[in-house]
Short mmCIF file of C-alpha atoms in Angstrom, two decimals:
data_model
loop_
_atom_site.label_atom_id
_atom_site.label_comp_id
_atom_site.label_asym_id
_atom_site.label_seq_id
_atom_site.Cartn_x
_atom_site.Cartn_y
_atom_site.Cartn_z
CA UNK A 1 10.69 -33.17 -28.87
CA UNK A 2 14.37 -33.00 -29.67
CA UNK A 3 15.14 -29.39 -30.33
CA UNK A 4 18.49 -29.16 -28.63
CA UNK A 5 20.63 -32.26 -28.40
CA UNK A 6 21.91 -32.82 -24.92
CA UNK A 7 19.47 -30.37 -23.31
CA UNK A 8 16.87 -31.82 -20.99
CA UNK A 9 13.12 -31.37 -21.38
CA UNK A 10 13.00 -28.55 -18.80
CA UNK A 11 15.14 -26.35 -21.02
CA UNK A 12 13.47 -27.43 -24.25
CA UNK A 13 10.10 -26.46 -22.79
CA UNK A 14 11.33 -22.88 -22.23
CA UNK A 15 13.39 -22.32 -25.34
CA UNK A 16 11.59 -24.06 -28.17
CA UNK A 17 8.24 -22.20 -28.16
CA UNK A 18 9.67 -18.78 -27.45
CA UNK A 19 12.76 -18.51 -29.63
CA UNK A 20 12.37 -20.92 -32.56
CA UNK A 21 14.76 -18.97 -34.76
CA UNK A 22 17.74 -19.28 -32.45
CA UNK A 23 20.36 -21.57 -33.92
CA UNK A 24 20.56 -24.90 -32.12
CA UNK A 25 24.28 -24.72 -31.46
CA UNK A 26 24.11 -21.15 -30.18
CA UNK A 27 21.18 -21.92 -27.92
CA UNK A 28 22.94 -24.92 -26.45
CA UNK A 29 26.10 -22.92 -25.90
CA UNK A 30 24.20 -20.14 -24.17
CA UNK A 31 22.17 -22.46 -22.00
CA UNK A 32 25.04 -24.72 -20.98
CA UNK A 33 28.17 -22.68 -21.43
CA UNK A 34 31.07 -23.80 -19.32
CA UNK A 35 30.74 -20.62 -17.36
CA UNK A 36 27.18 -19.57 -16.52
CA UNK A 37 28.43 -16.22 -15.28
CA UNK A 38 29.77 -15.48 -18.76
CA UNK A 39 26.47 -16.48 -20.30
CA UNK A 40 24.58 -14.26 -17.92
CA UNK A 41 26.62 -11.07 -18.11
CA UNK A 42 26.08 -9.31 -21.41
CA UNK A 43 27.25 -5.84 -22.39
CA UNK A 44 24.46 -3.35 -21.68
CA UNK A 45 24.40 -0.14 -23.72
CA UNK A 46 24.10 3.05 -21.74
CA UNK A 47 20.57 4.38 -21.79
CA UNK A 48 19.99 8.02 -22.69
CA UNK A 49 16.78 9.93 -22.09
CA UNK A 50 16.64 10.68 -25.82
CA UNK A 51 16.26 6.94 -26.41
CA UNK A 52 12.78 7.11 -24.87
CA UNK A 53 11.74 9.40 -27.73
CA UNK A 54 13.56 7.68 -30.58
CA UNK A 55 12.82 4.08 -29.58
CA UNK A 56 9.11 4.32 -28.80
CA UNK A 57 6.26 6.79 -28.47
CA UNK A 58 6.90 9.24 -25.66
CA UNK A 59 3.40 10.87 -25.71
CA UNK A 60 1.94 7.45 -24.86
CA UNK A 61 4.51 6.96 -22.12
CA UNK A 62 3.65 10.39 -20.70
CA UNK A 63 -0.12 9.97 -20.91
CA UNK A 64 0.13 6.46 -19.45
CA UNK A 65 1.97 8.02 -16.52
CA UNK A 66 -0.70 10.73 -16.08
CA UNK A 67 -3.53 8.19 -16.28
CA UNK A 68 -1.81 5.92 -13.79
CA UNK A 69 -0.96 8.87 -11.54
CA UNK A 70 -4.51 10.15 -11.26
CA UNK A 71 -5.93 6.64 -10.98
CA UNK A 72 -3.64 5.87 -8.07
CA UNK A 73 -4.61 9.14 -6.44
CA UNK A 74 -8.31 8.25 -6.37
CA UNK A 75 -7.65 4.55 -5.74
CA UNK A 76 -6.13 5.20 -2.33
CA UNK A 77 -8.06 8.34 -1.38
CA UNK A 78 -9.92 6.53 1.41
CA UNK A 79 -6.58 6.02 3.17
CA UNK A 80 -5.75 9.70 3.76
CA UNK A 81 -9.43 10.40 4.47
CA UNK A 82 -9.77 7.30 6.65
CA UNK A 83 -9.28 9.11 9.94
CA UNK A 84 -11.93 11.76 9.18
CA UNK A 85 -14.41 9.33 7.61
CA UNK A 86 -13.82 6.91 10.47
CA UNK A 87 -14.62 9.57 13.05
CA UNK A 88 -17.75 10.65 11.19
CA UNK A 89 -19.03 7.07 10.93
CA UNK A 90 -17.72 6.03 14.38
CA UNK A 91 -15.67 3.13 13.01
CA UNK A 92 -13.47 0.75 15.02
CA UNK A 93 -9.76 0.25 14.16
CA UNK A 94 -10.65 -3.01 12.40
CA UNK A 95 -13.34 -1.28 10.32
CA UNK A 96 -11.02 1.57 9.40
CA UNK A 97 -8.34 -0.89 8.32
CA UNK A 98 -10.82 -2.86 6.22
CA UNK A 99 -12.30 0.29 4.69
CA UNK A 100 -8.94 1.51 3.39
CA UNK A 101 -8.07 -2.03 2.25
CA UNK A 102 -11.21 -2.71 0.17
CA UNK A 103 -10.16 -0.51 -2.79
CA UNK A 104 -6.90 -2.44 -2.94
CA UNK A 105 -8.67 -5.80 -3.06
CA UNK A 106 -11.17 -4.51 -5.62
CA UNK A 107 -8.30 -3.23 -7.75
CA UNK A 108 -6.62 -6.63 -7.52
CA UNK A 109 -9.63 -8.44 -8.95
CA UNK A 110 -10.33 -5.78 -11.57
CA UNK A 111 -6.75 -5.91 -12.82
CA UNK A 112 -7.51 -9.35 -14.22
CA UNK A 113 -10.67 -8.03 -15.88
CA UNK A 114 -8.92 -5.03 -17.40
CA UNK A 115 -5.96 -7.20 -18.39
CA UNK A 116 -8.37 -9.26 -20.49
CA UNK A 117 -9.92 -6.13 -22.00
CA UNK A 118 -6.52 -4.67 -22.91
CA UNK A 119 -5.83 -7.59 -25.24
CA UNK A 120 -9.39 -7.67 -26.62
CA UNK A 121 -10.39 -4.04 -27.17
CA UNK A 122 -7.03 -2.30 -26.74
CA UNK A 123 -5.35 -0.52 -23.86
CA UNK A 124 -6.62 2.92 -24.84
CA UNK A 125 -10.30 1.92 -25.01
CA UNK A 126 -9.96 0.03 -21.74
CA UNK A 127 -8.34 3.03 -20.08
CA UNK A 128 -11.10 5.37 -21.21
CA UNK A 129 -13.86 3.06 -19.93
CA UNK A 130 -12.10 2.66 -16.58
CA UNK A 131 -11.72 6.40 -16.14
CA UNK A 132 -15.41 6.97 -16.89
CA UNK A 133 -16.41 4.48 -14.20
CA UNK A 134 -14.20 6.23 -11.65
CA UNK A 135 -15.59 9.64 -12.60
CA UNK A 136 -19.13 8.33 -12.10
CA UNK A 137 -18.18 7.00 -8.65
CA UNK A 138 -16.61 10.30 -7.60
CA UNK A 139 -19.69 12.20 -8.76
CA UNK A 140 -22.01 9.97 -6.73
CA UNK A 141 -19.84 10.28 -3.61
CA UNK A 142 -19.80 14.06 -3.98
CA UNK A 143 -23.56 14.29 -4.38
CA UNK A 144 -24.71 11.68 -1.88
CA UNK A 145 -21.70 11.35 0.43
CA UNK A 146 -20.88 8.14 2.32
CA UNK A 147 -23.70 7.90 4.86
CA UNK A 148 -22.72 4.48 6.23
CA UNK A 149 -19.89 1.98 6.58
CA UNK A 150 -21.45 -0.10 3.81
CA UNK A 151 -21.53 2.92 1.50
CA UNK A 152 -17.84 3.50 2.17
CA UNK A 153 -17.09 -0.11 1.23
CA UNK A 154 -19.13 0.25 -1.97
CA UNK A 155 -17.20 3.39 -2.86
CA UNK A 156 -13.97 1.53 -2.23
CA UNK A 157 -15.09 -1.17 -4.65
CA UNK A 158 -15.70 1.42 -7.39
CA UNK A 159 -12.34 3.07 -6.71
CA UNK A 160 -10.77 -0.30 -7.48
CA UNK A 161 -11.07 0.66 -11.16
CA UNK A 162 -8.41 3.26 -10.44
CA UNK A 163 -6.05 0.66 -9.02
CA UNK A 164 -6.76 -1.64 -11.98
CA UNK A 165 -5.27 1.01 -14.28
CA UNK A 166 -1.99 -0.75 -13.57
CA UNK A 167 -3.04 -3.51 -16.00
CA UNK A 168 -3.66 -0.88 -18.69
CA UNK A 169 -0.97 1.78 -18.42
CA UNK A 170 2.06 -0.49 -18.07
CA UNK A 171 1.48 -2.77 -21.08
CA UNK A 172 0.34 0.20 -23.16
CA UNK A 173 3.64 1.97 -22.53
CA UNK A 174 5.84 -1.12 -22.45
CA UNK A 175 4.77 -2.46 -25.85
CA UNK A 176 6.35 0.57 -27.53
CA UNK A 177 9.90 -0.16 -26.27
CA UNK A 178 12.60 -2.85 -26.71
CA UNK A 179 13.56 -5.41 -24.03
CA UNK A 180 16.68 -3.62 -22.82
CA UNK A 181 14.59 -0.55 -21.91
CA UNK A 182 11.74 -2.33 -20.14
CA UNK A 183 13.06 -1.69 -16.64
CA UNK A 184 13.20 2.07 -17.11
CA UNK A 185 10.01 2.33 -19.19
CA UNK A 186 7.93 0.21 -16.83
CA UNK A 187 9.43 2.15 -13.94
CA UNK A 188 8.52 5.52 -15.46
CA UNK A 189 4.98 4.45 -16.33
CA UNK A 190 4.62 2.82 -12.93
CA UNK A 191 5.91 5.94 -11.18
CA UNK A 192 2.35 7.15 -11.53
CA UNK A 193 1.92 5.64 -8.09
CA UNK A 194 3.14 9.04 -6.93
CA UNK A 195 -0.58 9.82 -6.99
CA UNK A 196 -0.69 8.23 -3.55
CA UNK A 197 1.59 11.05 -2.40
CA UNK A 198 -0.81 13.70 -3.68
CA UNK A 199 -3.59 11.99 -1.74
CA UNK A 200 -1.72 12.10 1.53
CA UNK A 201 -0.61 15.68 1.01
CA UNK A 202 -3.81 17.35 -0.15
CA UNK A 203 -6.81 15.18 0.78
CA UNK A 204 -6.60 15.74 4.58
CA UNK A 205 -6.09 19.49 4.07
CA UNK A 206 -9.03 19.83 1.69
CA UNK A 207 -11.17 17.72 3.99
CA UNK A 208 -10.28 19.90 6.99
CA UNK A 209 -11.11 23.08 5.06
CA UNK A 210 -14.18 22.05 3.08
CA UNK A 211 -15.30 18.67 4.45
CA UNK A 212 -14.25 15.24 3.26
CA UNK A 213 -17.26 14.88 0.92
CA UNK A 214 -16.06 17.89 -1.07
CA UNK A 215 -12.74 16.13 -1.76
CA UNK A 216 -14.54 13.74 -4.10
CA UNK A 217 -16.00 16.65 -6.02
CA UNK A 218 -12.68 18.45 -6.33
CA UNK A 219 -11.11 15.22 -7.64
CA UNK A 220 -13.46 15.43 -10.63
CA UNK A 221 -11.46 18.37 -12.02
CA UNK A 222 -8.19 16.47 -12.67
CA UNK A 223 -10.25 13.38 -13.56
CA UNK A 224 -11.85 15.06 -16.58
CA UNK A 225 -8.61 16.81 -17.58
CA UNK A 226 -6.57 13.60 -17.56
CA UNK A 227 -9.27 11.75 -19.50
CA UNK A 228 -9.21 14.38 -22.26
CA UNK A 229 -5.40 14.36 -22.52
CA UNK A 230 -5.29 10.57 -22.50
CA UNK A 231 -7.97 10.25 -25.18
CA UNK A 232 -6.21 12.72 -27.49
CA UNK A 233 -2.52 11.81 -27.19
CA UNK A 234 -2.16 8.15 -26.19
CA UNK A 235 -1.68 5.54 -28.92
CA UNK A 236 -1.73 1.78 -29.29
CA UNK A 237 1.61 0.14 -30.14
CA UNK A 238 1.67 -1.41 -33.61
CA UNK A 239 2.29 -4.93 -32.39
CA UNK A 240 0.25 -8.05 -32.95
CA UNK A 241 -1.65 -8.95 -29.79
CA UNK A 242 -3.48 -12.24 -29.45
CA UNK A 243 -6.85 -11.86 -27.77
CA UNK A 244 -6.84 -13.58 -24.41
CA UNK A 245 -9.62 -15.38 -22.59
CA UNK A 246 -10.15 -16.15 -18.94
CA UNK A 247 -8.82 -19.63 -19.59
CA UNK A 248 -5.50 -18.04 -20.56
CA UNK A 249 -5.09 -16.88 -16.97
CA UNK A 250 -5.74 -20.43 -15.84
CA UNK A 251 -3.21 -21.78 -18.32
CA UNK A 252 -0.57 -19.27 -17.23
CA UNK A 253 -1.11 -20.26 -13.63
CA UNK A 254 -0.01 -23.75 -14.61
CA UNK A 255 3.44 -22.25 -15.12
CA UNK A 256 5.29 -22.12 -11.82
CA UNK A 257 7.09 -18.93 -12.84
CA UNK A 258 3.74 -17.12 -12.94
CA UNK A 259 3.23 -18.00 -9.30
CA UNK A 260 6.69 -16.77 -8.39
CA UNK A 261 6.14 -13.41 -10.10
CA UNK A 262 2.75 -13.02 -8.42
CA UNK A 263 4.32 -13.69 -5.05
CA UNK A 264 7.23 -11.31 -5.57
CA UNK A 265 4.83 -8.53 -6.52
CA UNK A 266 2.50 -9.43 -3.67
CA UNK A 267 5.38 -8.57 -1.36
CA UNK A 268 6.83 -5.55 -3.18
CA UNK A 269 3.77 -3.70 -4.44
CA UNK A 270 1.51 -5.08 -1.73
CA UNK A 271 3.89 -3.73 0.89
CA UNK A 272 4.16 -0.34 -0.80
CA UNK A 273 0.45 0.31 -1.31
CA UNK A 274 -0.57 -1.32 1.98
CA UNK A 275 1.74 1.00 3.88
CA UNK A 276 0.66 4.01 1.81
CA UNK A 277 -3.00 3.36 2.66
CA UNK A 278 -2.24 2.93 6.36
CA UNK A 279 0.24 5.70 7.14
CA UNK A 280 -2.32 8.39 8.03
CA UNK A 281 -4.21 6.06 10.36
CA UNK A 282 -0.92 4.90 11.90
CA UNK A 283 0.59 8.33 12.58
CA UNK A 284 -2.68 9.74 13.88
CA UNK A 285 -3.28 6.75 16.17
CA UNK A 286 0.26 6.33 17.48
CA UNK A 287 1.29 9.95 17.95
CA UNK A 288 -1.98 11.87 18.24
CA UNK A 289 -1.24 13.97 15.18
CA UNK A 290 -3.90 15.84 13.27
CA UNK A 291 -5.05 14.34 9.98
CA UNK A 292 -3.11 17.04 8.11
CA UNK A 293 0.13 16.38 10.02
CA UNK A 294 -0.27 12.62 9.60
CA UNK A 295 -0.88 13.19 5.89
CA UNK A 296 2.37 15.13 5.55
CA UNK A 297 4.40 12.28 7.02
CA UNK A 298 2.48 9.77 4.92
CA UNK A 299 3.20 11.82 1.79
CA UNK A 300 6.90 11.94 2.59
CA UNK A 301 7.21 8.18 3.09
CA UNK A 302 5.11 7.33 0.07
CA UNK A 303 6.91 9.85 -2.13
CA UNK A 304 10.20 8.06 -1.63
CA UNK A 305 8.75 4.72 -2.70
CA UNK A 306 7.01 6.22 -5.72
CA UNK A 307 9.94 8.17 -7.15
CA UNK A 308 12.42 5.36 -6.56
CA UNK A 309 10.45 2.85 -8.64
CA UNK A 310 12.14 3.91 -11.93
CA UNK A 311 15.50 3.77 -10.16
CA UNK A 312 14.78 0.19 -9.13
CA UNK A 313 14.04 -0.68 -12.74
CA UNK A 314 17.21 1.08 -13.92
CA UNK A 315 19.32 -0.73 -11.31
CA UNK A 316 17.81 -4.02 -12.42
CA UNK A 317 18.69 -3.18 -16.03
CA UNK A 318 22.29 -2.63 -14.95
CA UNK A 319 22.95 -5.45 -12.46
CA UNK A 320 20.06 -7.84 -13.06
CA UNK A 321 16.60 -8.08 -11.60
CA UNK A 322 17.36 -11.01 -9.28
CA UNK A 323 20.38 -9.40 -7.70
CA UNK A 324 18.57 -6.12 -7.13
CA UNK A 325 15.54 -7.84 -5.59
CA UNK A 326 17.77 -9.57 -3.04
CA UNK A 327 18.88 -6.16 -1.79
CA UNK A 328 15.50 -4.44 -1.86
CA UNK A 329 13.61 -7.21 -0.05
CA UNK A 330 16.30 -7.39 2.63
CA UNK A 331 16.16 -3.63 3.25
CA UNK A 332 12.37 -3.61 3.40
CA UNK A 333 12.20 -6.57 5.78
CA UNK A 334 14.75 -5.12 8.17
CA UNK A 335 13.01 -1.73 8.19
CA UNK A 336 9.61 -3.30 8.94
CA UNK A 337 11.05 -5.29 11.82
CA UNK A 338 12.81 -2.24 13.21
CA UNK A 339 9.88 0.19 12.91
CA UNK A 340 7.82 -0.95 15.95
CA UNK A 341 10.83 -1.58 18.19
CA UNK A 342 11.03 2.06 19.26
CA UNK A 343 8.10 4.41 19.75
CA UNK A 344 9.58 7.65 18.47
CA UNK A 345 8.19 9.73 15.60
CA UNK A 346 11.48 10.59 13.87
CA UNK A 347 12.70 7.01 14.21
CA UNK A 348 9.49 5.64 12.72
CA UNK A 349 9.60 8.09 9.83
CA UNK A 350 13.14 6.97 8.95
CA UNK A 351 12.27 3.25 9.08
CA UNK A 352 9.18 3.81 6.94
CA UNK A 353 11.20 5.84 4.45
CA UNK A 354 13.57 2.89 4.06
CA UNK A 355 10.73 0.37 3.83
CA UNK A 356 8.70 2.32 1.25
CA UNK A 357 11.80 3.19 -0.76
CA UNK A 358 13.03 -0.39 -0.90
CA UNK A 359 9.61 -1.77 -1.81
CA UNK A 360 9.18 0.89 -4.49
CA UNK A 361 12.49 -0.08 -6.08
CA UNK A 362 11.54 -3.75 -5.84
CA UNK A 363 8.43 -2.96 -7.88
CA UNK A 364 10.60 -1.63 -10.68
CA UNK A 365 12.87 -4.67 -10.51
CA UNK A 366 10.01 -7.15 -10.76
CA UNK A 367 8.82 -5.43 -13.92
CA UNK A 368 12.29 -5.49 -15.40
CA UNK A 369 12.15 -9.29 -15.23
CA UNK A 370 8.53 -9.90 -16.18
CA UNK A 371 8.66 -8.84 -19.87
CA UNK A 372 11.73 -11.02 -20.39
CA UNK A 373 9.91 -14.14 -19.23
CA UNK A 374 6.36 -13.43 -20.41
CA UNK A 375 6.83 -10.95 -23.25
CA UNK A 376 4.13 -12.47 -25.44
CA UNK A 377 1.66 -12.57 -22.56
CA UNK A 378 2.52 -9.26 -20.96
CA UNK A 379 -1.08 -7.97 -20.97
CA UNK A 380 -2.46 -10.96 -19.12
CA UNK A 381 0.58 -11.30 -16.87
CA UNK A 382 0.46 -7.62 -15.91
CA UNK A 383 -3.11 -8.11 -14.77
CA UNK A 384 -2.29 -11.37 -13.01
CA UNK A 385 0.81 -10.10 -11.25
CA UNK A 386 -0.89 -6.81 -10.47
CA UNK A 387 -3.71 -8.74 -8.87
CA UNK A 388 -1.17 -10.44 -6.65
CA UNK A 389 0.17 -7.05 -5.64
CA UNK A 390 -3.32 -5.84 -4.80
CA UNK A 391 -3.95 -8.89 -2.62
CA UNK A 392 -0.73 -8.13 -0.74
CA UNK A 393 -1.80 -4.54 -0.17
CA UNK A 394 -5.23 -5.61 1.03
CA UNK A 395 -3.65 -8.08 3.43
CA UNK A 396 -1.17 -5.59 4.92
CA UNK A 397 -3.65 -2.73 5.33
CA UNK A 398 -6.37 -4.92 6.85
CA UNK A 399 -3.95 -6.90 9.04
CA UNK A 400 -2.57 -3.71 10.57
CA UNK A 401 -6.09 -2.71 11.55
CA UNK A 402 -6.78 -6.16 12.98
CA UNK A 403 -3.48 -6.17 14.88
CA UNK A 404 -4.23 -2.77 16.39
CA UNK A 405 -7.79 -3.74 17.30
CA UNK A 406 -6.93 -7.06 18.96
CA UNK A 407 -3.49 -6.41 20.48
CA UNK A 408 -3.39 -2.62 20.81
CA UNK A 409 -0.25 -2.56 18.64
CA UNK A 410 0.56 -2.53 14.93
CA UNK A 411 3.74 -4.56 15.54
CA UNK A 412 2.36 -8.05 14.70
CA UNK A 413 1.24 -6.81 11.28
CA UNK A 414 4.69 -5.41 10.52
CA UNK A 415 6.49 -8.53 11.72
CA UNK A 416 4.40 -10.90 9.60
CA UNK A 417 4.96 -8.85 6.46
CA UNK A 418 8.69 -8.71 7.18
CA UNK A 419 8.58 -12.52 7.24
CA UNK A 420 7.07 -12.40 3.74
CA UNK A 421 10.08 -10.36 2.60
CA UNK A 422 12.31 -13.13 3.95
CA UNK A 423 10.27 -15.75 2.09
CA UNK A 424 10.69 -13.74 -1.12
CA UNK A 425 14.47 -13.78 -0.64
CA UNK A 426 14.37 -17.55 -0.13
CA UNK A 427 12.25 -17.88 -3.26
CA UNK A 428 14.82 -15.97 -5.31
CA UNK A 429 17.45 -18.43 -4.15
CA UNK A 430 15.31 -21.30 -5.41
CA UNK A 431 14.70 -19.93 -8.91
CA UNK A 432 17.77 -17.88 -9.81
CA UNK A 433 19.85 -20.66 -11.37
CA UNK A 434 16.97 -22.07 -13.41
CA UNK A 435 15.91 -18.62 -14.60
CA UNK A 436 19.43 -17.60 -15.61
CA UNK A 437 20.12 -20.81 -17.52
CA UNK A 438 16.78 -21.06 -19.34
CA UNK A 439 14.89 -18.02 -20.60
CA UNK A 440 17.37 -15.66 -18.96
CA UNK A 441 20.28 -17.11 -20.92
CA UNK A 442 19.03 -15.63 -24.17
CA UNK A 443 17.11 -12.62 -22.88
CA UNK A 444 18.25 -9.28 -24.22
CA UNK A 445 18.63 -7.96 -20.70
CA UNK A 446 20.40 -8.84 -17.45
CA UNK A 447 18.58 -11.35 -15.31
#
């Protein structure tokens, strides 16, 4: 292959298949300009909120947010209820940690499944099926309860369909909008993770007033309402989508960039959702708070991470995804190291606010970069990267329970995850030059 004279095979492999219409001379100049900084920094038009309506389909963006929001609410509901369910079933710290982590792991695996379905039967049909499965699970839990630890784990597996909504809502919304808006659009759709906040705020209160089994029944009300709205107003983007197979995941994993994106999201989203699922157990265990009080602090910390996700995407649009990730990972790692160094409620709340906020913004930044590199495979890659994030959340939530059970302290779990933030920073240093001078050199966004 001799697409670009004077450009080595590494660059040809990126450019040739993805942008065949780019003139040879222009491509060479962009890839190997005398000043890479000049090649990287492109004028970015200011984004207006009205652009979301004129450039895409805002009802789909809104319904994707609602679907994702409710799905996240039920996905992590065992976290805020973990203390009450744990007491009722007489669970150990390790069992509580594993119970709240199982939905995250289930969601990680199911994201790959739903990612395949999105490209085969459409995002809307996949979303409807997923919501019906979750509704059936909630109905069973309301009627029969969770009489044993095993039943709680089974319920967590079903709730994984809620977490897998990530692989449906984001590509459904993102396919409607141009590359220079992906950071904001993916951030807005992904801000549905604010559902975790609603969990922490209301689930413990409802459980205290009516019993934790009733919470599953009450969740059926918004479940049906969101399903109806989603079915009526969401639309499929009019873009050609190639049907993917399981082997396509395997083929994508042969690309080293796919591994990097999975790892970056394992740290950012895994950290965010792992902390969100563990906050109630942590505050109740460490400070003797009631489930309701612990839920309020959990809601506050998680709220910051959820609402700052679009800001992280917007910052990445402005200064580049790599540069923003450097900052967010550093802030999160420092906050996680600092959190167990002092046993004081206000101090811990502040450190967790910083950690959740930084990880939430990192989520938005990762998804500013992903469509630029894997635009034609965004359905599969969203499922693949989302699975990586779920694995990270499962690891953090379960490791905190193990650390508490074996050492009497959550500190080892926080320290190890902070080390993963440091590894992510090192990884960015390894890939930034190659990314900026290959696919990033001709991307219609800052890298």
